[in-house]
GROMACS .gro file of C-alpha atoms in nm:
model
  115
    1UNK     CA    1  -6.120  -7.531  14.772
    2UNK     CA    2  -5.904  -7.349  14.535
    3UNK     CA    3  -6.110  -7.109  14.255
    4UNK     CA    4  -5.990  -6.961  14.016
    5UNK     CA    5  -6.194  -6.762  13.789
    6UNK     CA    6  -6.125  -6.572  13.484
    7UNK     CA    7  -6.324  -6.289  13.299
    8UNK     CA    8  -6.314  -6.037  13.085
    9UNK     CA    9  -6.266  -6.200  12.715
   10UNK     CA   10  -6.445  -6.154  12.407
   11UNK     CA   11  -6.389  -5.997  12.027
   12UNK     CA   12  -6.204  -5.752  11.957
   13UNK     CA   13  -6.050  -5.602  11.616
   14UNK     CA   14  -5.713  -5.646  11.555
   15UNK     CA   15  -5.516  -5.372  11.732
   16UNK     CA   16  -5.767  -5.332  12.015
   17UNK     CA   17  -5.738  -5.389  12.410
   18UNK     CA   18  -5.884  -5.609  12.597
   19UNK     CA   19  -5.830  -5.667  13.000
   20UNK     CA   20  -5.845  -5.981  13.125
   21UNK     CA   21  -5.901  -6.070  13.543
   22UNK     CA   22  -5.886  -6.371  13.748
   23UNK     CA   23  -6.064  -6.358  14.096
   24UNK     CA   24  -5.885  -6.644  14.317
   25UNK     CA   25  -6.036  -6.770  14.645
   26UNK     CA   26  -5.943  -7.067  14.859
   27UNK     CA   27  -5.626  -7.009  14.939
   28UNK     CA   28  -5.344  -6.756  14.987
   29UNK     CA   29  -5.317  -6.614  14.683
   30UNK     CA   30  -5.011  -6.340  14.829
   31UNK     CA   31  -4.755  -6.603  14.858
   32UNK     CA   32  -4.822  -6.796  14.540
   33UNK     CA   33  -4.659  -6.650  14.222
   34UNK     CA   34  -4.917  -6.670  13.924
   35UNK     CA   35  -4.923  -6.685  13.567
   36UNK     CA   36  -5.119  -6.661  13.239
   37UNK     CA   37  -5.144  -6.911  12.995
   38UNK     CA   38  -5.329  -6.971  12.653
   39UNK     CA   39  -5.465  -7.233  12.397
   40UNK     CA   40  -5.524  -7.165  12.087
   41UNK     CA   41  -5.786  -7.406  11.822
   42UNK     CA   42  -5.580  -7.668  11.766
   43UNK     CA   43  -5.286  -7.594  12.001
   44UNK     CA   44  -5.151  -7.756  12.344
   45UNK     CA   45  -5.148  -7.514  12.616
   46UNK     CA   46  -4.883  -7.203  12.607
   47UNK     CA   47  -4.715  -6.976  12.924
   48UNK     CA   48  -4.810  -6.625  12.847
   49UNK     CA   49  -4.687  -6.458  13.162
   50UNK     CA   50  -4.585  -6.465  13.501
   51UNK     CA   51  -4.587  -6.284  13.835
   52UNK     CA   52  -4.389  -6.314  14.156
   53UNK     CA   53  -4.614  -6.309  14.465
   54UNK     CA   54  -4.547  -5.968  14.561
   55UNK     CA   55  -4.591  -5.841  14.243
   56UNK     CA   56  -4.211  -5.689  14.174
   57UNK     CA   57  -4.069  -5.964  13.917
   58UNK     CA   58  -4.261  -6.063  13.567
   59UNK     CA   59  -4.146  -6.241  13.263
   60UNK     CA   60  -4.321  -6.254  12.909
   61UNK     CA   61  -4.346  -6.477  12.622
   62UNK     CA   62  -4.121  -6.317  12.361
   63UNK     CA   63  -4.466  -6.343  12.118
   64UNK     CA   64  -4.642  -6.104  12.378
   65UNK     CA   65  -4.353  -5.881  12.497
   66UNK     CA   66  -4.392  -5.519  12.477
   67UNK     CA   67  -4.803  -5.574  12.397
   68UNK     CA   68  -4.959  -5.713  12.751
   69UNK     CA   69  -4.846  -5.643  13.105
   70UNK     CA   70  -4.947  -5.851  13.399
   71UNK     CA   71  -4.983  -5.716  13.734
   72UNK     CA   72  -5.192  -5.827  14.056
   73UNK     CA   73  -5.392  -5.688  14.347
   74UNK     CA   74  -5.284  -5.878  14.688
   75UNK     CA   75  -5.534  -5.678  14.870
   76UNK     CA   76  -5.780  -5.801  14.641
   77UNK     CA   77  -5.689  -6.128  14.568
   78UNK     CA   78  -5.681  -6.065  14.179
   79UNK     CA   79  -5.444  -6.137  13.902
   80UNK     CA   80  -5.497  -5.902  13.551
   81UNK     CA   81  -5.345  -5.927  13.178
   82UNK     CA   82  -5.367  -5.625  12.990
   83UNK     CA   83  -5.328  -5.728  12.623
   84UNK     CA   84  -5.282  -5.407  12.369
   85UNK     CA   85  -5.250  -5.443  12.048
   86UNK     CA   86  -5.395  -5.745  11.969
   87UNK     CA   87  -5.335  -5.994  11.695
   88UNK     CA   88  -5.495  -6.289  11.541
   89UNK     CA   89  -5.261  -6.516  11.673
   90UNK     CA   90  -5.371  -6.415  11.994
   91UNK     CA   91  -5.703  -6.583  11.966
   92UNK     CA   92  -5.678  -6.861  12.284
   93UNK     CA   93  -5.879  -6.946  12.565
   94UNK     CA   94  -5.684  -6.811  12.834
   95UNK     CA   95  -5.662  -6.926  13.146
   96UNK     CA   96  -5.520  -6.790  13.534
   97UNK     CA   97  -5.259  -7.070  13.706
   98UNK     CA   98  -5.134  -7.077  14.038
   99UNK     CA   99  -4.773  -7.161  13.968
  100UNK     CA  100  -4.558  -7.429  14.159
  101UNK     CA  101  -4.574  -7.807  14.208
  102UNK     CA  102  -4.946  -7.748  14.353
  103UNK     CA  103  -5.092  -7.589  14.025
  104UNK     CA  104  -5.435  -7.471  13.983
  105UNK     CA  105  -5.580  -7.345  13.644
  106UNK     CA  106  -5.945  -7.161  13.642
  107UNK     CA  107  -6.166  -7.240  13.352
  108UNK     CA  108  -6.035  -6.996  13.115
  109UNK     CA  109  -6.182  -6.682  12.901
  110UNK     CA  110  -6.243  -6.697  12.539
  111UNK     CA  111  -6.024  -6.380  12.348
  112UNK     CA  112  -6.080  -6.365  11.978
  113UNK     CA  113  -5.919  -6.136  11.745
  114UNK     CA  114  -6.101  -6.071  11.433
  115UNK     CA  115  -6.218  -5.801  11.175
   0.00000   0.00000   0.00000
């Protein structure tokens, strides 16, 4: 069974850091690419971020370029966002995806940014 579970939200001011991780189980997470994607109140589901499989190629939403990098652990079977210099727009559940025509989303992680 694929798993796919996210961690690491919460509040944060505007302009803080917050690290987000997704533990994934169930399947071969090496040879999938992965991505990040969001939803904020209100909003349909947004791409974030993506990964190849090993790790070399990623791609950015132009509203998070230059603020979060994504990156992955094979070895450890883990997918991470780093998100700096965070907004109020950024407020979203979050959520890990395994990327091609057999996609898997975890639960998510609630990220507000607020004063």
């Amino acid at each position: 069974e694929v798993q796919l579970v996210e961690s690491g939200g919460g509040l944060v001011q505007p302009g803080g850091s917050l690290r987000l991780s997704c533990a994934a189980s169930g399947f071969t997470f090496s040879s999938y690419p992965m991505r990040w994607v969001r939803q904020a109140p209100g909003k349909g589901l947004e791409w974030v971020s993506s990964i190849s499989s090993g790790g070399y190629t990623t791609n950015y939403a132009d509203s998070v370029k230059g603020r979060f990098t994504i990156s992955r652990d094979n070895a450890k079977n883990t997918l991470y966002l780093q998100m700096n210099s965070l907004k109020p727009d950024d407020t979203a559940v979050y959520y890990c995806a395994r990327s091609g025509s057999d996609y898997a989303q975890g639960q998510g992680t609630q990220v507000t940014v607020s004063s």
